[in-house]
Amino acid sequence: MKIRRADQRDSAALLKLYRCVADVEGGISRNTNEINESFIDEIVTKACNGGFIYVAENPFHNDILIAEIHTYPTGIQSLQHTLGHLQIVVHPDFQGTGIGRRIFSTLLQDITSNHKKIARVELIVRESNTRAITFYKTLGFREEGLFERRILNANGDLESDIPMAWFNPNFIQ
């Protein structure tokens, strides 16, 4: 399996990957009908222009993507040391195989080694997604509060989101 930086040429494969993950309840906040070309184009454009985007290729078909992670700045000057809008998706057939950890570690290692002006990376996770919360903590993320009743889930119930942050150990102000 190859992990590499993504670019606009990956948009069609990213669209397929995101739709596949969105089909799984609780996979990501967006549902399948919200995953379209303009959504993917926005992600890729922002991540390629000041942010980060990595993909993992299927080891048997390198034109098929099995994982993606991206994050990018908010565009606010006072938050220039912060990356947000983090999203990681792993194809359902490859979840639990370590690909998520590998692609996430690639991102964090790049930031640690090459981007010392980035102090923190932020993400938001549903409180019901305890598996992801535990995973993020193993990568060094810390919980930073609670957005109460923020998400309307597929059952029509409101659930809370948990903001989490990772801090670059090599940050230089």
PDB file of C-alpha atoms in Angstrom:
ATOM      1  CA  MET A   1       0.000   0.000   0.000  1.00  0.00           C
ATOM      2  CA  LYS A   2       1.310   3.410  -0.965  1.00  0.00           C
ATOM      3  CA  ILE A   3       0.552   6.606   0.982  1.00  0.00           C
ATOM      4  CA  ARG A   4       1.159   9.802  -0.940  1.00  0.00           C
ATOM      5  CA  ARG A   5       0.093  13.415  -1.207  1.00  0.00           C
ATOM      6  CA  ALA A   6      -3.088  13.890  -3.181  1.00  0.00           C
ATOM      7  CA  ASP A   7      -3.926  16.468  -5.835  1.00  0.00           C
ATOM      8  CA  GLN A   8      -6.780  17.430  -8.172  1.00  0.00           C
ATOM      9  CA  ARG A   9      -6.207  14.320 -10.301  1.00  0.00           C
ATOM     10  CA  ASP A  10      -7.482  12.238  -7.371  1.00  0.00           C
ATOM     11  CA  SER A  11     -10.884  13.951  -7.247  1.00  0.00           C
ATOM     12  CA  ALA A  12     -12.901  11.225  -9.008  1.00  0.00           C
ATOM     13  CA  ALA A  13     -11.413   8.471  -6.827  1.00  0.00           C
ATOM     14  CA  LEU A  14     -11.971  10.600  -3.706  1.00  0.00           C
ATOM     15  CA  LEU A  15     -15.615  11.069  -4.650  1.00  0.00           C
ATOM     16  CA  LYS A  16     -16.065   7.285  -4.829  1.00  0.00           C
ATOM     17  CA  LEU A  17     -14.265   6.760  -1.513  1.00  0.00           C
ATOM     18  CA  TYR A  18     -16.261   9.424   0.335  1.00  0.00           C
ATOM     19  CA  ARG A  19     -19.570   8.108  -0.994  1.00  0.00           C
ATOM     20  CA  CYS A  20     -18.672   4.603   0.111  1.00  0.00           C
ATOM     21  CA  VAL A  21     -17.785   5.789   3.631  1.00  0.00           C
ATOM     22  CA  ALA A  22     -20.864   8.041   3.832  1.00  0.00           C
ATOM     23  CA  ASP A  23     -23.049   4.977   3.176  1.00  0.00           C
ATOM     24  CA  VAL A  24     -21.986   3.585   6.567  1.00  0.00           C
ATOM     25  CA  GLU A  25     -24.059   4.957   9.443  1.00  0.00           C
ATOM     26  CA  GLY A  26     -21.885   7.014  11.777  1.00  0.00           C
ATOM     27  CA  GLY A  27     -18.979   6.942   9.334  1.00  0.00           C
ATOM     28  CA  ILE A  28     -18.872  10.679   8.645  1.00  0.00           C
ATOM     29  CA  SER A  29     -21.239  13.538   9.377  1.00  0.00           C
ATOM     30  CA  ARG A  30     -22.279  14.039   5.759  1.00  0.00           C
ATOM     31  CA  ASN A  31     -24.672  11.654   4.097  1.00  0.00           C
ATOM     32  CA  THR A  32     -24.231  10.288   0.599  1.00  0.00           C
ATOM     33  CA  ASN A  33     -26.337  12.926  -1.174  1.00  0.00           C
ATOM     34  CA  GLU A  34     -24.101  15.658   0.300  1.00  0.00           C
ATOM     35  CA  ILE A  35     -20.990  14.113  -1.228  1.00  0.00           C
ATOM     36  CA  ASN A  36     -20.625  15.633  -4.680  1.00  0.00           C
ATOM     37  CA  GLU A  37     -17.939  16.963  -7.003  1.00  0.00           C
ATOM     38  CA  SER A  38     -18.017  20.485  -5.562  1.00  0.00           C
ATOM     39  CA  PHE A  39     -17.587  19.146  -2.015  1.00  0.00           C
ATOM     40  CA  ILE A  40     -14.546  17.104  -3.073  1.00  0.00           C
ATOM     41  CA  ASP A  41     -13.149  19.994  -5.130  1.00  0.00           C
ATOM     42  CA  GLU A  42     -13.364  22.289  -2.101  1.00  0.00           C
ATOM     43  CA  ILE A  43     -11.509  19.792   0.097  1.00  0.00           C
ATOM     44  CA  VAL A  44      -8.752  19.185  -2.429  1.00  0.00           C
ATOM     45  CA  THR A  45      -8.333  22.872  -3.287  1.00  0.00           C
ATOM     46  CA  LYS A  46      -8.073  24.018   0.331  1.00  0.00           C
ATOM     47  CA  ALA A  47      -5.857  21.117   1.391  1.00  0.00           C
ATOM     48  CA  CYS A  48      -3.501  21.590  -1.558  1.00  0.00           C
ATOM     49  CA  ASN A  49      -3.257  25.347  -0.935  1.00  0.00           C
ATOM     50  CA  GLY A  50      -1.787  25.688   2.528  1.00  0.00           C
ATOM     51  CA  GLY A  51      -2.999  22.455   4.063  1.00  0.00           C
ATOM     52  CA  PHE A  52      -2.292  18.766   3.838  1.00  0.00           C
ATOM     53  CA  ILE A  53      -3.967  15.894   2.028  1.00  0.00           C
ATOM     54  CA  TYR A  54      -2.775  12.302   1.878  1.00  0.00           C
ATOM     55  CA  VAL A  55      -4.304   9.260   0.246  1.00  0.00           C
ATOM     56  CA  ALA A  56      -3.661   5.535   0.494  1.00  0.00           C
ATOM     57  CA  GLU A  57      -3.862   3.557  -2.722  1.00  0.00           C
ATOM     58  CA  ASN A  58      -5.364   0.093  -2.914  1.00  0.00           C
ATOM     59  CA  PRO A  59      -2.374  -2.283  -3.008  1.00  0.00           C
ATOM     60  CA  PHE A  60      -3.957  -4.250  -5.867  1.00  0.00           C
ATOM     61  CA  HIS A  61      -5.434  -1.334  -7.864  1.00  0.00           C
ATOM     62  CA  ASN A  62      -3.498   1.910  -7.469  1.00  0.00           C
ATOM     63  CA  ASP A  63      -6.272   3.859  -9.210  1.00  0.00           C
ATOM     64  CA  ILE A  64      -8.602   3.040  -6.280  1.00  0.00           C
ATOM     65  CA  LEU A  65      -8.176   4.947  -3.023  1.00  0.00           C
ATOM     66  CA  ILE A  66      -8.805   3.203   0.279  1.00  0.00           C
ATOM     67  CA  ALA A  67      -8.093   6.057   2.706  1.00  0.00           C
ATOM     68  CA  GLU A  68      -7.731   9.813   2.800  1.00  0.00           C
ATOM     69  CA  ILE A  69      -6.866  12.428   5.421  1.00  0.00           C
ATOM     70  CA  HIS A  70      -6.851  16.186   5.069  1.00  0.00           C
ATOM     71  CA  THR A  71      -6.600  19.301   7.184  1.00  0.00           C
ATOM     72  CA  TYR A  72      -6.117  22.950   6.383  1.00  0.00           C
ATOM     73  CA  PRO A  73      -5.916  26.377   8.032  1.00  0.00           C
ATOM     74  CA  THR A  74      -9.028  28.342   8.910  1.00  0.00           C
ATOM     75  CA  GLY A  75      -7.790  31.422   7.069  1.00  0.00           C
ATOM     76  CA  ILE A  76      -7.956  33.531  10.233  1.00  0.00           C
ATOM     77  CA  GLN A  77      -4.685  35.357  10.953  1.00  0.00           C
ATOM     78  CA  SER A  78      -4.827  34.815  14.726  1.00  0.00           C
ATOM     79  CA  LEU A  79      -5.176  31.060  14.093  1.00  0.00           C
ATOM     80  CA  GLN A  80      -2.378  30.761  11.547  1.00  0.00           C
ATOM     81  CA  HIS A  81      -0.593  28.252  13.805  1.00  0.00           C
ATOM     82  CA  THR A  82      -3.662  25.967  13.801  1.00  0.00           C
ATOM     83  CA  LEU A  83      -4.945  23.401  11.327  1.00  0.00           C
ATOM     84  CA  GLY A  84      -8.600  22.429  11.429  1.00  0.00           C
ATOM     85  CA  HIS A  85     -11.279  20.868   9.252  1.00  0.00           C
ATOM     86  CA  LEU A  86      -9.549  17.521   9.728  1.00  0.00           C
ATOM     87  CA  GLN A  87     -11.278  14.551   8.153  1.00  0.00           C
ATOM     88  CA  ILE A  88     -10.074  10.990   7.828  1.00  0.00           C
ATOM     89  CA  VAL A  89     -11.934   8.364   5.827  1.00  0.00           C
ATOM     90  CA  VAL A  90     -11.067   4.698   5.418  1.00  0.00           C
ATOM     91  CA  HIS A  91     -12.940   2.429   3.040  1.00  0.00           C
ATOM     92  CA  PRO A  92     -15.198   0.110   5.102  1.00  0.00           C
ATOM     93  CA  ASP A  93     -13.479  -2.995   3.691  1.00  0.00           C
ATOM     94  CA  PHE A  94     -10.130  -1.758   5.035  1.00  0.00           C
ATOM     95  CA  GLN A  95     -11.163  -0.435   8.445  1.00  0.00           C
ATOM     96  CA  GLY A  96      -9.402  -2.077  11.362  1.00  0.00           C
ATOM     97  CA  THR A  97      -6.345  -3.002   9.283  1.00  0.00           C
ATOM     98  CA  GLY A  98      -4.036  -0.216  10.494  1.00  0.00           C
ATOM     99  CA  ILE A  99      -4.359   1.946   7.393  1.00  0.00           C
ATOM    100  CA  GLY A 100      -5.994   4.765   9.352  1.00  0.00           C
ATOM    101  CA  ARG A 101      -3.111   4.801  11.821  1.00  0.00           C
ATOM    102  CA  ARG A 102      -0.538   4.769   9.017  1.00  0.00           C
ATOM    103  CA  ILE A 103      -2.069   7.633   7.057  1.00  0.00           C
ATOM    104  CA  PHE A 104      -2.706   9.677  10.217  1.00  0.00           C
ATOM    105  CA  SER A 105       0.863   9.070  11.417  1.00  0.00           C
ATOM    106  CA  THR A 106       2.169  10.188   8.018  1.00  0.00           C
ATOM    107  CA  LEU A 107       0.339  13.490   8.403  1.00  0.00           C
ATOM    108  CA  LEU A 108       1.487  14.104  11.985  1.00  0.00           C
ATOM    109  CA  GLN A 109       5.086  13.120  11.200  1.00  0.00           C
ATOM    110  CA  ASP A 110       5.162  15.546   8.263  1.00  0.00           C
ATOM    111  CA  ILE A 111       3.934  18.352  10.515  1.00  0.00           C
ATOM    112  CA  THR A 112       6.365  17.432  13.310  1.00  0.00           C
ATOM    113  CA  SER A 113       9.382  17.219  10.993  1.00  0.00           C
ATOM    114  CA  ASN A 114       8.718  19.905   8.406  1.00  0.00           C
ATOM    115  CA  HIS A 115       6.191  22.424   9.702  1.00  0.00           C
ATOM    116  CA  LYS A 116       7.386  23.804  13.005  1.00  0.00           C
ATOM    117  CA  LYS A 117       5.143  26.892  12.667  1.00  0.00           C
ATOM    118  CA  ILE A 118       2.079  24.682  13.136  1.00  0.00           C
ATOM    119  CA  ALA A 119       1.307  24.391  16.849  1.00  0.00           C
ATOM    120  CA  ARG A 120      -1.905  22.384  16.825  1.00  0.00           C
ATOM    121  CA  VAL A 121      -4.171  20.208  14.728  1.00  0.00           C
ATOM    122  CA  GLU A 122      -7.870  20.132  15.606  1.00  0.00           C
ATOM    123  CA  LEU A 123     -10.620  17.645  14.888  1.00  0.00           C
ATOM    124  CA  ILE A 124     -14.197  17.052  15.988  1.00  0.00           C
ATOM    125  CA  VAL A 125     -15.632  13.601  16.712  1.00  0.00           C
ATOM    126  CA  ARG A 126     -19.085  12.376  17.708  1.00  0.00           C
ATOM    127  CA  GLU A 127     -19.295  11.381  21.358  1.00  0.00           C
ATOM    128  CA  SER A 128     -20.839   8.043  20.313  1.00  0.00           C
ATOM    129  CA  ASN A 129     -17.767   7.220  18.217  1.00  0.00           C
ATOM    130  CA  THR A 130     -15.800   5.858  21.161  1.00  0.00           C
ATOM    131  CA  ARG A 131     -13.570   3.748  18.930  1.00  0.00           C
ATOM    132  CA  ALA A 132     -12.373   6.869  17.090  1.00  0.00           C
ATOM    133  CA  ILE A 133     -11.930   8.834  20.329  1.00  0.00           C
ATOM    134  CA  THR A 134      -9.732   6.080  21.728  1.00  0.00           C
ATOM    135  CA  PHE A 135      -7.778   5.931  18.455  1.00  0.00           C
ATOM    136  CA  TYR A 136      -7.200   9.704  18.394  1.00  0.00           C
ATOM    137  CA  LYS A 137      -5.970   9.616  21.985  1.00  0.00           C
ATOM    138  CA  THR A 138      -3.372   6.973  21.063  1.00  0.00           C
ATOM    139  CA  LEU A 139      -2.052   9.445  18.481  1.00  0.00           C
ATOM    140  CA  GLY A 140      -1.689  12.151  21.132  1.00  0.00           C
ATOM    141  CA  PHE A 141      -4.963  14.047  20.731  1.00  0.00           C
ATOM    142  CA  ARG A 142      -6.648  15.457  23.839  1.00  0.00           C
ATOM    143  CA  GLU A 143     -10.310  16.210  24.436  1.00  0.00           C
ATOM    144  CA  GLU A 144     -11.021  19.925  24.713  1.00  0.00           C
ATOM    145  CA  GLY A 145     -14.667  20.208  25.661  1.00  0.00           C
ATOM    146  CA  LEU A 146     -18.093  19.312  24.343  1.00  0.00           C
ATOM    147  CA  PHE A 147     -20.420  20.709  21.682  1.00  0.00           C
ATOM    148  CA  GLU A 148     -23.688  19.613  23.229  1.00  0.00           C
ATOM    149  CA  ARG A 149     -26.489  18.345  20.983  1.00  0.00           C
ATOM    150  CA  ARG A 150     -24.664  19.429  17.820  1.00  0.00           C
ATOM    151  CA  ILE A 151     -25.310  16.492  15.482  1.00  0.00           C
ATOM    152  CA  LEU A 152     -28.676  15.217  14.306  1.00  0.00           C
ATOM    153  CA  ASN A 153     -27.924  11.541  13.740  1.00  0.00           C
ATOM    154  CA  ALA A 154     -29.620   9.087  11.374  1.00  0.00           C
ATOM    155  CA  ASN A 155     -32.093   8.086  14.108  1.00  0.00           C
ATOM    156  CA  GLY A 156     -33.246  11.691  14.505  1.00  0.00           C
ATOM    157  CA  ASP A 157     -31.554  12.040  17.887  1.00  0.00           C
ATOM    158  CA  LEU A 158     -29.233  14.846  18.892  1.00  0.00           C
ATOM    159  CA  GLU A 159     -25.776  13.882  20.029  1.00  0.00           C
ATOM    160  CA  SER A 160     -22.747  15.865  21.095  1.00  0.00           C
ATOM    161  CA  ASP A 161     -19.433  16.417  19.361  1.00  0.00           C
ATOM    162  CA  ILE A 162     -16.098  16.404  21.139  1.00  0.00           C
ATOM    163  CA  PRO A 163     -13.370  18.792  19.947  1.00  0.00           C
ATOM    164  CA  MET A 164      -9.890  17.309  20.207  1.00  0.00           C
ATOM    165  CA  ALA A 165      -6.421  18.733  19.563  1.00  0.00           C
ATOM    166  CA  TRP A 166      -2.913  17.430  18.943  1.00  0.00           C
ATOM    167  CA  PHE A 167       0.076  19.640  19.758  1.00  0.00           C
ATOM    168  CA  ASN A 168       3.226  19.690  17.646  1.00  0.00           C
ATOM    169  CA  PRO A 169       6.157  18.851  19.954  1.00  0.00           C
ATOM    170  CA  ASN A 170       8.512  20.741  17.606  1.00  0.00           C
ATOM    171  CA  PHE A 171       6.473  23.953  17.394  1.00  0.00           C
ATOM    172  CA  ILE A 172       8.599  27.098  17.221  1.00  0.00           C
ATOM    173  CA  GLN A 173       6.792  30.394  17.639  1.00  0.00           C
TER     174      GLN A 173
END
